[in-house]
């Protein structure tokens, strides 16, 4: 298996359009972790991602007749730009089907390369199915984003360059995984020449199709995927990429959104470049692996670890969200819900317990005559301080919830604290993910029973292709069947948060809670 792909990779045609990207030290991250961290800078490619390698290697091998008819691809961004640039270089027609939710910056980047854009569906799967229909109708050649031997071989040249650029031993190479094309190619080359080097894949917790597939020994199809790391948001990995990963990949690591945001900041501090979430995913996995396995080899020497920073097509508007969440992801901020007695001197006593910690957020609203609830953000010097602070506050008699890892608190409640309403009886609280496009909210409102009342609505634009919505709905118990039918027909990812403890503290109807 590895011999076959070794030859494919050695003979891959990528350097007509792609650069041999640098393998750079990350001095700040290396000092902090206590090991030797190197970054393979695929974000410096002409299309700001590695995808140009596989797309061009596939297309340059097409016959003259196939090139004359043109190519088609489905993509939400990076693969689309790679295909468009390859088509520009080869002088052929390129049709790219993109979800209608694709950010404008990515659509325009593909259009600027001369490709024809077709917007269709809300997801990559919708775009992929439509692309296959157009392929049959127009006689085009489909360029798959990952599940194609020539595409895999093109991506494998990243691994070839890593070994050529660093002749000394490498302990682990970390690779972001979506459909699996990059890790399949990188693992095929590295395992053929340096089998002692580990190849570890990294996925987000809510888009872990490869991790689940490897655990179950067969390809798994996810019902839905998280979209923050849109470059790796794949519901089903490729058949060929799974076969290679099963044989060659040494393990998978899952990380959360905050860890990815922290990794984006880490790369920025060392390189002054801004990665997209998928681009920083390998760095987040590297940090998680070091936390579990340690920074040093059994002989006491620092490990040498490589992370492939595979993409920098970041929407500027998303930086606000990344900046906000990176502090928590680094363990440099903790947020708490603290209940204190509404008594003379208790507030001063509470503040005294905070000591020299820098307060990053402080929201207060009286709850009743006997107690008050405070939403508190504190800057930390190390993650373990969060537990210490919680223990100190509880020991002083203040009921404390650590909300640092709570998605509802971080995304919504910190912006809504202080909103108890006696009018919000029988309120149900739901989280939704809406497609970020005109008409999404009207679809929601039109599907609702007009007798149901919206008692709370919170939305923040995160610069992604979906919006996070928190909605309070007053629905009579007698309408339960209709309500469940409404949720099913709507089809938006959702979660019932009506019993969430922080919601009960800061926003819930107190009379309903007591009754």
Tab-separated table of C-alpha atoms in Angstrom:
chain	number	residue	atom	x	y	z
A	1	UNK	CA	0.000	0.000	0.000
A	2	UNK	CA	2.653	2.511	1.074
A	3	UNK	CA	4.937	1.618	-1.861
A	4	UNK	CA	2.152	2.335	-4.352
A	5	UNK	CA	1.453	5.738	-2.839
A	6	UNK	CA	5.130	6.517	-2.319
A	7	UNK	CA	5.606	6.311	-6.092
A	8	UNK	CA	2.464	8.363	-6.724
A	9	UNK	CA	3.647	11.088	-4.355
A	10	UNK	CA	7.207	11.155	-5.715
A	11	UNK	CA	5.764	11.603	-9.218
A	12	UNK	CA	3.041	14.083	-8.234
A	13	UNK	CA	2.759	17.201	-10.389
A	14	UNK	CA	2.167	20.016	-7.918
A	15	UNK	CA	4.986	22.546	-8.258
A	16	UNK	CA	3.685	24.148	-11.445
A	17	UNK	CA	1.295	26.025	-9.163
A	18	UNK	CA	2.101	25.121	-5.539
A	19	UNK	CA	5.015	26.300	-3.377
A	20	UNK	CA	7.297	24.175	-1.275
A	21	UNK	CA	6.139	25.720	1.972
A	22	UNK	CA	8.451	26.415	4.922
A	23	UNK	CA	8.749	24.276	8.042
A	24	UNK	CA	9.135	26.957	10.701
A	25	UNK	CA	9.885	26.804	14.423
A	26	UNK	CA	7.224	28.114	16.820
A	27	UNK	CA	9.484	29.509	19.561
A	28	UNK	CA	6.814	30.904	21.873
A	29	UNK	CA	4.693	27.746	21.784
A	30	UNK	CA	7.804	25.566	22.130
A	31	UNK	CA	8.886	27.403	25.280
A	32	UNK	CA	5.435	27.186	26.793
A	33	UNK	CA	5.033	23.464	26.086
A	34	UNK	CA	8.653	22.485	26.748
A	35	UNK	CA	9.232	20.755	23.417
A	36	UNK	CA	10.313	21.546	19.852
A	37	UNK	CA	7.257	22.629	17.854
A	38	UNK	CA	7.511	23.091	14.080
A	39	UNK	CA	4.767	24.490	11.844
A	40	UNK	CA	4.376	23.303	8.242
A	41	UNK	CA	3.046	26.508	6.709
A	42	UNK	CA	0.520	25.394	4.073
A	43	UNK	CA	-1.327	28.644	4.749
A	44	UNK	CA	1.371	30.341	2.608
A	45	UNK	CA	0.196	28.669	-0.614
A	46	UNK	CA	-1.206	30.947	-3.376
A	47	UNK	CA	-4.758	29.957	-2.350
A	48	UNK	CA	-3.816	30.006	1.371
A	49	UNK	CA	-4.315	26.253	1.819
A	50	UNK	CA	-2.860	22.875	0.813
A	51	UNK	CA	-5.830	22.066	-1.428
A	52	UNK	CA	-4.108	23.355	-4.566
A	53	UNK	CA	-1.727	20.369	-4.443
A	54	UNK	CA	-4.330	17.641	-4.826
A	55	UNK	CA	-6.576	19.571	-7.192
A	56	UNK	CA	-3.770	20.313	-9.631
A	57	UNK	CA	-2.258	16.825	-9.465
A	58	UNK	CA	-5.645	15.393	-10.404
A	59	UNK	CA	-6.414	17.877	-13.169
A	60	UNK	CA	-2.978	17.932	-14.830
A	61	UNK	CA	-3.396	14.187	-15.480
A	62	UNK	CA	-6.696	14.573	-17.332
A	63	UNK	CA	-6.729	13.902	-21.069
A	64	UNK	CA	-6.939	16.744	-23.560
A	65	UNK	CA	-10.539	15.745	-24.271
A	66	UNK	CA	-11.463	15.813	-20.571
A	67	UNK	CA	-9.848	19.222	-20.133
A	68	UNK	CA	-11.687	20.514	-23.190
A	69	UNK	CA	-15.037	19.475	-21.658
A	70	UNK	CA	-14.161	21.078	-18.307
A	71	UNK	CA	-14.264	20.080	-14.657
A	72	UNK	CA	-16.720	20.431	-11.803
A	73	UNK	CA	-16.287	20.364	-8.036
A	74	UNK	CA	-18.336	20.873	-4.901
A	75	UNK	CA	-16.765	22.882	-2.113
A	76	UNK	CA	-17.450	25.507	0.515
A	77	UNK	CA	-14.088	27.193	0.067
A	78	UNK	CA	-10.505	25.908	-0.076
A	79	UNK	CA	-10.920	23.030	-2.552
A	80	UNK	CA	-12.933	25.377	-4.758
A	81	UNK	CA	-10.051	27.848	-4.877
A	82	UNK	CA	-7.585	25.067	-5.640
A	83	UNK	CA	-9.681	23.762	-8.549
A	84	UNK	CA	-10.230	27.289	-9.860
A	85	UNK	CA	-6.498	28.100	-9.821
A	86	UNK	CA	-5.637	24.757	-11.439
A	87	UNK	CA	-8.224	25.382	-14.180
A	88	UNK	CA	-6.798	28.850	-14.717
A	89	UNK	CA	-3.313	27.367	-15.116
A	90	UNK	CA	-4.487	24.587	-17.435
A	91	UNK	CA	-6.857	26.779	-19.458
A	92	UNK	CA	-10.002	24.736	-18.876
A	93	UNK	CA	-13.535	25.500	-17.771
A	94	UNK	CA	-14.289	25.026	-14.052
A	95	UNK	CA	-17.747	24.915	-12.476
A	96	UNK	CA	-17.856	25.088	-8.689
A	97	UNK	CA	-21.037	24.255	-6.780
A	98	UNK	CA	-21.045	25.965	-3.375
A	99	UNK	CA	-23.674	26.001	-0.615
A	100	UNK	CA	-25.687	29.206	-0.502
A	101	UNK	CA	-24.390	29.619	3.052
A	102	UNK	CA	-20.782	30.036	1.822
A	103	UNK	CA	-19.295	33.339	3.041
A	104	UNK	CA	-19.037	35.999	0.328
A	105	UNK	CA	-15.257	36.297	0.722
A	106	UNK	CA	-14.809	32.668	-0.380
A	107	UNK	CA	-17.292	32.933	-3.261
A	108	UNK	CA	-15.540	36.024	-4.568
A	109	UNK	CA	-12.090	34.422	-4.247
A	110	UNK	CA	-13.231	31.536	-6.472
A	111	UNK	CA	-14.927	33.873	-8.943
A	112	UNK	CA	-11.750	35.961	-9.163
A	113	UNK	CA	-9.948	32.859	-10.437
A	114	UNK	CA	-12.337	32.690	-13.388
A	115	UNK	CA	-14.508	29.775	-12.236
A	116	UNK	CA	-18.269	29.594	-12.757
A	117	UNK	CA	-20.139	29.637	-9.440
A	118	UNK	CA	-23.363	27.727	-8.809
A	119	UNK	CA	-24.894	28.304	-5.363
A	120	UNK	CA	-27.063	25.405	-4.227
A	121	UNK	CA	-28.276	23.985	-0.906
A	122	UNK	CA	-27.418	24.703	2.700
A	123	UNK	CA	-24.557	22.210	3.126
A	124	UNK	CA	-21.638	20.579	1.326
A	125	UNK	CA	-23.744	17.424	0.894
A	126	UNK	CA	-26.415	19.400	-0.970
A	127	UNK	CA	-23.784	21.017	-3.178
A	128	UNK	CA	-22.092	17.668	-3.832
A	129	UNK	CA	-25.314	15.999	-4.986
A	130	UNK	CA	-26.128	18.915	-7.295
A	131	UNK	CA	-22.594	18.850	-8.719
A	132	UNK	CA	-23.008	15.186	-9.671
A	133	UNK	CA	-26.261	16.043	-11.439
A	134	UNK	CA	-24.554	18.831	-13.422
A	135	UNK	CA	-21.613	16.547	-14.180
A	136	UNK	CA	-23.887	14.019	-15.888
A	137	UNK	CA	-25.861	16.685	-17.734
A	138	UNK	CA	-22.830	18.586	-19.065
A	139	UNK	CA	-20.218	15.840	-19.456
A	140	UNK	CA	-17.809	17.421	-16.986
A	141	UNK	CA	-15.100	15.643	-14.959
A	142	UNK	CA	-15.704	15.617	-11.216
A	143	UNK	CA	-12.704	16.612	-9.083
A	144	UNK	CA	-13.280	15.111	-5.653
A	145	UNK	CA	-11.973	17.131	-2.673
A	146	UNK	CA	-10.394	14.096	-0.973
A	147	UNK	CA	-11.431	10.604	-2.087
A	148	UNK	CA	-9.253	10.225	-5.183
A	149	UNK	CA	-5.770	8.633	-5.423
A	150	UNK	CA	-4.340	11.538	-7.440
A	151	UNK	CA	-5.743	14.069	-4.978
A	152	UNK	CA	-4.374	12.064	-2.042
A	153	UNK	CA	-0.953	11.839	-3.728
A	154	UNK	CA	-0.910	15.576	-4.303
A	155	UNK	CA	-1.620	16.219	-0.636
A	156	UNK	CA	1.045	13.642	0.262
A	157	UNK	CA	3.744	15.973	-1.058
A	158	UNK	CA	3.276	17.888	2.220
A	159	UNK	CA	4.666	14.849	4.062
A	160	UNK	CA	7.466	14.510	1.532
A	161	UNK	CA	8.561	18.090	2.165
A	162	UNK	CA	8.428	17.685	5.965
A	163	UNK	CA	10.888	14.769	5.875
A	164	UNK	CA	13.162	16.546	3.411
A	165	UNK	CA	13.181	19.750	5.457
A	166	UNK	CA	13.865	18.072	8.826
A	167	UNK	CA	16.404	15.268	8.628
A	168	UNK	CA	16.513	14.749	12.398
A	169	UNK	CA	13.963	12.485	14.126
A	170	UNK	CA	10.362	13.693	14.307
A	171	UNK	CA	8.250	12.215	17.080
A	172	UNK	CA	4.752	13.121	15.870
A	173	UNK	CA	3.125	14.858	12.907
A	174	UNK	CA	-0.340	16.311	13.607
A	175	UNK	CA	-2.834	16.683	10.752
A	176	UNK	CA	-6.304	18.254	10.594
A	177	UNK	CA	-8.871	15.770	9.261
A	178	UNK	CA	-12.083	16.386	7.357
A	179	UNK	CA	-12.622	13.895	4.552
A	180	UNK	CA	-9.145	12.480	5.093
A	181	UNK	CA	-7.228	13.397	1.936
A	182	UNK	CA	-4.398	15.251	3.667
A	183	UNK	CA	-3.760	12.730	6.437
A	184	UNK	CA	-3.996	9.795	4.016
A	185	UNK	CA	-1.332	11.267	1.757
A	186	UNK	CA	0.929	12.473	4.570
A	187	UNK	CA	0.712	9.150	6.429
A	188	UNK	CA	1.376	7.146	3.253
A	189	UNK	CA	4.670	8.956	2.644
A	190	UNK	CA	5.901	9.250	6.235
A	191	UNK	CA	5.126	5.635	7.155
A	192	UNK	CA	6.974	4.409	4.057
A	193	UNK	CA	10.193	6.208	5.030
A	194	UNK	CA	10.019	6.825	8.787
A	195	UNK	CA	7.574	4.328	10.284
A	196	UNK	CA	8.664	5.266	13.812
A	197	UNK	CA	7.180	8.768	13.387
A	198	UNK	CA	3.616	8.891	14.654
A	199	UNK	CA	0.898	10.457	12.479
A	200	UNK	CA	-2.017	11.756	14.550
A	201	UNK	CA	-5.266	13.143	13.140
A	202	UNK	CA	-7.167	15.985	14.784
A	203	UNK	CA	-10.900	16.719	14.554
A	204	UNK	CA	-13.393	18.887	16.368
A	205	UNK	CA	-15.678	17.111	18.821
A	206	UNK	CA	-18.738	17.899	16.700
A	207	UNK	CA	-17.225	16.876	13.317
A	208	UNK	CA	-15.423	13.624	14.110
A	209	UNK	CA	-16.457	11.319	11.274
A	210	UNK	CA	-12.963	9.858	10.849
A	211	UNK	CA	-12.439	9.300	14.580
A	212	UNK	CA	-15.779	7.505	14.894
A	213	UNK	CA	-15.146	5.497	11.737
A	214	UNK	CA	-11.758	4.270	12.971
A	215	UNK	CA	-13.223	3.398	16.358
A	216	UNK	CA	-16.033	1.364	14.772
A	217	UNK	CA	-13.945	-0.180	11.999
A	218	UNK	CA	-16.217	1.090	9.255
A	219	UNK	CA	-17.215	4.400	7.713
A	220	UNK	CA	-19.735	6.276	9.821
A	221	UNK	CA	-22.118	8.921	8.486
A	222	UNK	CA	-22.797	11.758	10.919
A	223	UNK	CA	-26.344	13.088	11.044
A	224	UNK	CA	-25.010	16.631	11.426
A	225	UNK	CA	-21.654	18.370	11.816
A	226	UNK	CA	-20.470	21.457	13.650
A	227	UNK	CA	-19.618	24.282	11.292
A	228	UNK	CA	-17.106	26.383	13.217
A	229	UNK	CA	-14.227	24.511	11.556
A	230	UNK	CA	-15.981	24.584	8.190
A	231	UNK	CA	-12.921	23.283	6.346
A	232	UNK	CA	-13.220	19.921	8.151
A	233	UNK	CA	-17.026	19.749	8.474
A	234	UNK	CA	-17.545	16.435	6.636
A	235	UNK	CA	-20.317	13.989	7.484
A	236	UNK	CA	-18.703	10.941	5.840
A	237	UNK	CA	-15.030	10.325	5.091
A	238	UNK	CA	-13.844	8.874	1.800
A	239	UNK	CA	-13.640	5.164	1.084
A	240	UNK	CA	-9.995	5.320	0.000
A	241	UNK	CA	-8.992	7.813	2.689
A	242	UNK	CA	-10.565	5.598	5.362
A	243	UNK	CA	-8.717	2.548	4.020
A	244	UNK	CA	-5.398	4.371	4.251
A	245	UNK	CA	-6.111	5.953	7.628
A	246	UNK	CA	-7.152	2.613	9.119
A	247	UNK	CA	-3.843	1.078	8.043
A	248	UNK	CA	-1.461	3.974	8.674
A	249	UNK	CA	-2.755	6.564	11.147
A	250	UNK	CA	-1.573	6.098	14.742
A	251	UNK	CA	-4.459	7.836	16.506
A	252	UNK	CA	-7.051	10.591	16.553
A	253	UNK	CA	-7.569	13.509	18.924
A	254	UNK	CA	-10.771	15.493	19.389
A	255	UNK	CA	-10.675	19.141	20.486
A	256	UNK	CA	-13.385	21.711	21.227
A	257	UNK	CA	-14.036	25.145	19.764
A	258	UNK	CA	-12.221	27.000	22.542
A	259	UNK	CA	-9.077	24.916	22.012
A	260	UNK	CA	-9.134	25.788	18.298
A	261	UNK	CA	-9.540	29.493	19.079
A	262	UNK	CA	-6.585	29.312	21.465
A	263	UNK	CA	-4.521	27.584	18.760
A	264	UNK	CA	-5.331	30.361	16.275
A	265	UNK	CA	-3.906	32.803	18.801
A	266	UNK	CA	-0.847	30.590	19.387
A	267	UNK	CA	0.013	30.537	15.682
A	268	UNK	CA	-0.550	34.279	15.408
A	269	UNK	CA	1.820	34.994	18.298
A	270	UNK	CA	4.599	32.967	16.643
A	271	UNK	CA	4.034	33.825	12.963
A	272	UNK	CA	1.758	36.908	12.849
A	273	UNK	CA	-0.473	34.921	10.481
A	274	UNK	CA	-4.135	34.229	11.151
A	275	UNK	CA	-5.307	30.666	10.572
A	276	UNK	CA	-8.855	29.653	9.797
A	277	UNK	CA	-10.227	27.162	12.369
A	278	UNK	CA	-9.308	24.118	10.262
A	279	UNK	CA	-5.851	25.611	9.731
A	280	UNK	CA	-5.159	25.742	13.476
A	281	UNK	CA	-6.758	22.375	14.257
A	282	UNK	CA	-3.458	20.464	14.154
A	283	UNK	CA	-1.908	22.894	16.656
A	284	UNK	CA	-4.858	22.419	19.016
A	285	UNK	CA	-4.396	18.650	18.755
A	286	UNK	CA	-0.653	18.954	19.360
A	287	UNK	CA	-1.277	20.874	22.588
A	288	UNK	CA	-3.866	18.338	23.754
A	289	UNK	CA	-1.475	15.455	22.994
A	290	UNK	CA	1.375	17.063	24.962
A	291	UNK	CA	-0.961	17.601	27.929
A	292	UNK	CA	-1.607	13.832	27.977
A	293	UNK	CA	1.694	12.334	26.813
A	294	UNK	CA	4.228	14.908	28.008
A	295	UNK	CA	6.729	17.146	26.269
A	296	UNK	CA	9.739	14.846	26.647
A	297	UNK	CA	10.776	11.469	25.312
A	298	UNK	CA	11.508	8.579	27.690
A	299	UNK	CA	15.205	9.541	27.549
A	300	UNK	CA	14.354	13.013	28.876
A	301	UNK	CA	14.984	14.886	25.620
A	302	UNK	CA	12.347	17.316	24.292
A	303	UNK	CA	10.068	15.805	21.661
A	304	UNK	CA	10.004	17.232	18.143
A	305	UNK	CA	6.413	17.765	17.023
A	306	UNK	CA	5.142	19.029	13.666
A	307	UNK	CA	1.703	20.604	13.117
A	308	UNK	CA	0.470	21.273	9.582
A	309	UNK	CA	-1.163	24.712	9.517
A	310	UNK	CA	-3.299	23.892	6.526
A	311	UNK	CA	-5.405	26.970	5.786
A	312	UNK	CA	-5.765	30.709	6.349
A	313	UNK	CA	-9.016	31.579	4.574
A	314	UNK	CA	-10.440	33.253	7.656
A	315	UNK	CA	-13.463	35.549	7.573
A	316	UNK	CA	-12.507	38.808	9.269
A	317	UNK	CA	-15.854	39.003	11.100
A	318	UNK	CA	-15.119	35.699	12.830
A	319	UNK	CA	-12.096	37.145	14.622
A	320	UNK	CA	-14.333	38.749	17.255
A	321	UNK	CA	-15.586	35.333	18.310
A	322	UNK	CA	-12.102	33.789	18.164
A	323	UNK	CA	-10.621	36.526	20.340
A	324	UNK	CA	-13.403	36.174	22.892
A	325	UNK	CA	-13.083	32.423	23.193
A	326	UNK	CA	-9.303	32.042	22.932
A	327	UNK	CA	-8.700	33.136	26.531
A	328	UNK	CA	-10.945	30.361	27.842
A	329	UNK	CA	-9.413	27.881	25.411
A	330	UNK	CA	-5.953	28.708	26.730
A	331	UNK	CA	-7.101	28.377	30.311
A	332	UNK	CA	-6.428	32.088	30.836
A	333	UNK	CA	-9.998	33.028	31.691
A	334	UNK	CA	-12.709	31.377	33.767
A	335	UNK	CA	-16.335	32.416	34.091
A	336	UNK	CA	-18.534	31.737	37.104
A	337	UNK	CA	-22.085	32.187	38.310
A	338	UNK	CA	-21.932	33.153	41.989
A	339	UNK	CA	-24.841	33.574	44.398
A	340	UNK	CA	-24.245	35.858	47.386
A	341	UNK	CA	-26.514	36.900	50.263
A	342	UNK	CA	-28.240	40.231	49.754
A	343	UNK	CA	-26.856	41.436	53.082
A	344	UNK	CA	-24.732	44.352	54.238
A	345	UNK	CA	-21.011	43.621	53.758
A	346	UNK	CA	-21.395	40.452	51.693
A	347	UNK	CA	-20.515	42.167	48.435
A	348	UNK	CA	-17.315	43.606	49.927
A	349	UNK	CA	-16.433	40.203	51.371
A	350	UNK	CA	-17.024	38.580	47.986
A	351	UNK	CA	-14.760	41.082	46.182
A	352	UNK	CA	-12.065	40.555	48.795
A	353	UNK	CA	-11.917	36.869	47.906
A	354	UNK	CA	-11.035	37.709	44.297
A	355	UNK	CA	-7.642	38.975	45.450
A	356	UNK	CA	-5.350	40.159	42.660
A	357	UNK	CA	-7.196	38.379	39.856
A	358	UNK	CA	-8.001	40.637	36.923
A	359	UNK	CA	-11.793	40.784	36.410
A	360	UNK	CA	-12.688	40.351	32.721
A	361	UNK	CA	-16.472	40.504	33.145
A	362	UNK	CA	-18.812	41.351	35.975
A	363	UNK	CA	-22.600	41.347	35.692
A	364	UNK	CA	-24.851	41.838	38.677
A	365	UNK	CA	-28.602	42.047	39.161
A	366	UNK	CA	-30.594	41.660	42.319
A	367	UNK	CA	-32.660	38.478	42.298
A	368	UNK	CA	-34.816	38.998	45.392
A	369	UNK	CA	-34.623	40.417	48.871
A	370	UNK	CA	-32.433	37.611	50.189
A	371	UNK	CA	-29.823	36.896	47.470
A	372	UNK	CA	-28.088	38.242	44.358
A	373	UNK	CA	-26.574	36.471	41.359
A	374	UNK	CA	-23.294	37.568	39.783
A	375	UNK	CA	-21.875	36.573	36.400
A	376	UNK	CA	-18.091	36.797	36.813
A	377	UNK	CA	-15.133	36.506	34.447
A	378	UNK	CA	-11.594	36.263	35.834
A	379	UNK	CA	-8.204	36.194	34.156
A	380	UNK	CA	-6.023	33.231	35.157
A	381	UNK	CA	-2.295	32.636	35.079
A	382	UNK	CA	-2.812	28.853	34.810
A	383	UNK	CA	-5.897	26.671	34.226
A	384	UNK	CA	-5.804	25.013	37.656
A	385	UNK	CA	-6.652	28.329	39.293
A	386	UNK	CA	-10.293	28.001	38.217
A	387	UNK	CA	-10.872	25.083	40.598
A	388	UNK	CA	-9.004	26.871	43.399
A	389	UNK	CA	-11.175	29.956	43.005
A	390	UNK	CA	-14.371	27.869	42.966
A	391	UNK	CA	-13.315	26.121	46.173
A	392	UNK	CA	-12.477	29.405	47.885
A	393	UNK	CA	-15.821	30.956	47.014
A	394	UNK	CA	-17.790	27.899	48.125
A	395	UNK	CA	-15.813	27.694	51.377
A	396	UNK	CA	-16.820	31.286	52.054
A	397	UNK	CA	-20.481	30.316	51.727
A	398	UNK	CA	-21.039	31.556	48.169
A	399	UNK	CA	-22.772	29.037	45.886
A	400	UNK	CA	-20.587	28.904	42.744
A	401	UNK	CA	-20.987	27.383	39.270
A	402	UNK	CA	-17.908	27.164	37.028
A	403	UNK	CA	-19.261	27.956	33.558
A	404	UNK	CA	-15.914	28.019	31.717
A	405	UNK	CA	-16.794	24.914	29.687
A	406	UNK	CA	-20.492	25.684	29.282
A	407	UNK	CA	-21.487	26.553	25.718
A	408	UNK	CA	-24.763	28.296	26.592
A	409	UNK	CA	-23.051	30.521	29.143
A	410	UNK	CA	-20.163	31.432	26.819
A	411	UNK	CA	-22.163	32.041	23.662
A	412	UNK	CA	-25.310	33.620	25.077
A	413	UNK	CA	-25.882	34.068	28.794
A	414	UNK	CA	-22.859	36.281	29.357
A	415	UNK	CA	-24.584	38.791	27.057
A	416	UNK	CA	-28.060	38.384	28.557
A	417	UNK	CA	-27.457	38.276	32.319
A	418	UNK	CA	-30.000	40.007	34.535
A	419	UNK	CA	-33.259	39.259	32.751
A	420	UNK	CA	-35.711	37.565	35.107
A	421	UNK	CA	-39.289	38.172	33.974
A	422	UNK	CA	-42.468	37.185	35.752
A	423	UNK	CA	-44.166	37.248	32.348
A	424	UNK	CA	-42.074	34.328	31.087
A	425	UNK	CA	-44.240	31.582	32.571
A	426	UNK	CA	-44.093	28.153	30.881
A	427	UNK	CA	-41.053	29.273	28.908
A	428	UNK	CA	-39.014	26.690	27.016
A	429	UNK	CA	-35.430	27.639	26.169
A	430	UNK	CA	-33.914	26.257	22.960
A	431	UNK	CA	-30.618	26.638	21.179
A	432	UNK	CA	-30.766	26.595	17.362
A	433	UNK	CA	-28.264	26.798	14.532
A	434	UNK	CA	-29.776	28.741	11.645
A	435	UNK	CA	-28.217	28.788	8.161
A	436	UNK	CA	-26.740	32.276	7.773
A	437	UNK	CA	-28.799	33.451	4.821
A	438	UNK	CA	-31.848	35.619	4.116
A	439	UNK	CA	-35.132	33.912	4.933
A	440	UNK	CA	-33.840	31.585	7.657
A	441	UNK	CA	-35.594	33.456	10.447
A	442	UNK	CA	-38.800	33.888	8.423
A	443	UNK	CA	-38.864	30.146	7.813
A	444	UNK	CA	-38.664	29.633	11.565
A	445	UNK	CA	-41.420	32.164	12.284
A	446	UNK	CA	-43.675	30.917	9.500
A	447	UNK	CA	-43.453	27.330	10.719
A	448	UNK	CA	-44.430	28.314	14.257
A	449	UNK	CA	-47.953	28.033	15.593
A	450	UNK	CA	-49.110	31.689	15.771
A	451	UNK	CA	-50.502	31.096	19.260
A	452	UNK	CA	-46.988	30.420	20.642
A	453	UNK	CA	-45.154	33.412	22.009
A	454	UNK	CA	-41.443	34.190	21.610
A	455	UNK	CA	-40.416	35.378	25.072
A	456	UNK	CA	-36.654	35.557	24.478
A	457	UNK	CA	-34.484	35.828	21.386
A	458	UNK	CA	-30.712	36.243	21.250
A	459	UNK	CA	-28.498	36.157	18.195
A	460	UNK	CA	-24.866	37.039	17.527
A	461	UNK	CA	-23.195	36.979	14.133
A	462	UNK	CA	-19.939	35.016	14.449
A	463	UNK	CA	-18.804	35.471	10.872
A	464	UNK	CA	-19.585	31.832	10.109
A	465	UNK	CA	-22.011	30.259	7.648
A	466	UNK	CA	-24.493	29.578	10.437
A	467	UNK	CA	-25.966	31.646	13.259
A	468	UNK	CA	-26.299	30.678	16.920
A	469	UNK	CA	-29.745	31.507	18.230
A	470	UNK	CA	-31.150	31.282	21.744
A	471	UNK	CA	-34.952	31.354	21.808
A	472	UNK	CA	-37.486	31.359	24.604
A	473	UNK	CA	-40.886	29.967	23.554
A	474	UNK	CA	-44.081	29.896	25.553
A	475	UNK	CA	-45.846	26.729	24.412
A	476	UNK	CA	-48.788	25.206	26.313
A	477	UNK	CA	-48.295	21.621	27.487
A	478	UNK	CA	-51.342	20.626	25.427
A	479	UNK	CA	-49.393	21.551	22.261
A	480	UNK	CA	-46.522	19.184	22.947
A	481	UNK	CA	-47.175	16.964	19.909
A	482	UNK	CA	-47.443	19.958	17.588
A	483	UNK	CA	-44.287	21.449	19.060
A	484	UNK	CA	-42.212	18.304	18.473
A	485	UNK	CA	-43.574	18.126	14.918
A	486	UNK	CA	-42.542	21.759	14.395
A	487	UNK	CA	-38.971	21.024	15.510
A	488	UNK	CA	-38.719	17.983	13.249
A	489	UNK	CA	-40.100	19.749	10.183
A	490	UNK	CA	-37.926	22.823	10.734
A	491	UNK	CA	-34.795	20.692	10.476
A	492	UNK	CA	-32.457	23.144	12.210
A	493	UNK	CA	-30.008	21.620	14.727
A	494	UNK	CA	-31.413	22.371	18.196
A	495	UNK	CA	-31.151	21.552	21.875
A	496	UNK	CA	-33.557	22.008	24.781
A	497	UNK	CA	-31.873	24.172	27.449
A	498	UNK	CA	-34.949	24.801	29.621
A	499	UNK	CA	-33.382	23.144	32.671
A	500	UNK	CA	-29.988	24.771	32.273
A	501	UNK	CA	-28.855	25.895	35.769
A	502	UNK	CA	-27.357	29.233	34.666
A	503	UNK	CA	-30.546	30.037	32.752
A	504	UNK	CA	-32.564	29.357	35.895
A	505	UNK	CA	-30.308	31.727	37.853
A	506	UNK	CA	-30.214	34.656	35.465
A	507	UNK	CA	-33.184	34.520	33.098
A	508	UNK	CA	-35.883	32.045	34.183
A	509	UNK	CA	-39.243	33.048	35.568
A	510	UNK	CA	-38.763	32.820	39.339
A	511	UNK	CA	-42.432	32.243	40.029
A	512	UNK	CA	-42.422	29.244	37.669
A	513	UNK	CA	-39.346	27.820	39.398
A	514	UNK	CA	-40.926	28.155	42.833
A	515	UNK	CA	-44.253	26.757	41.704
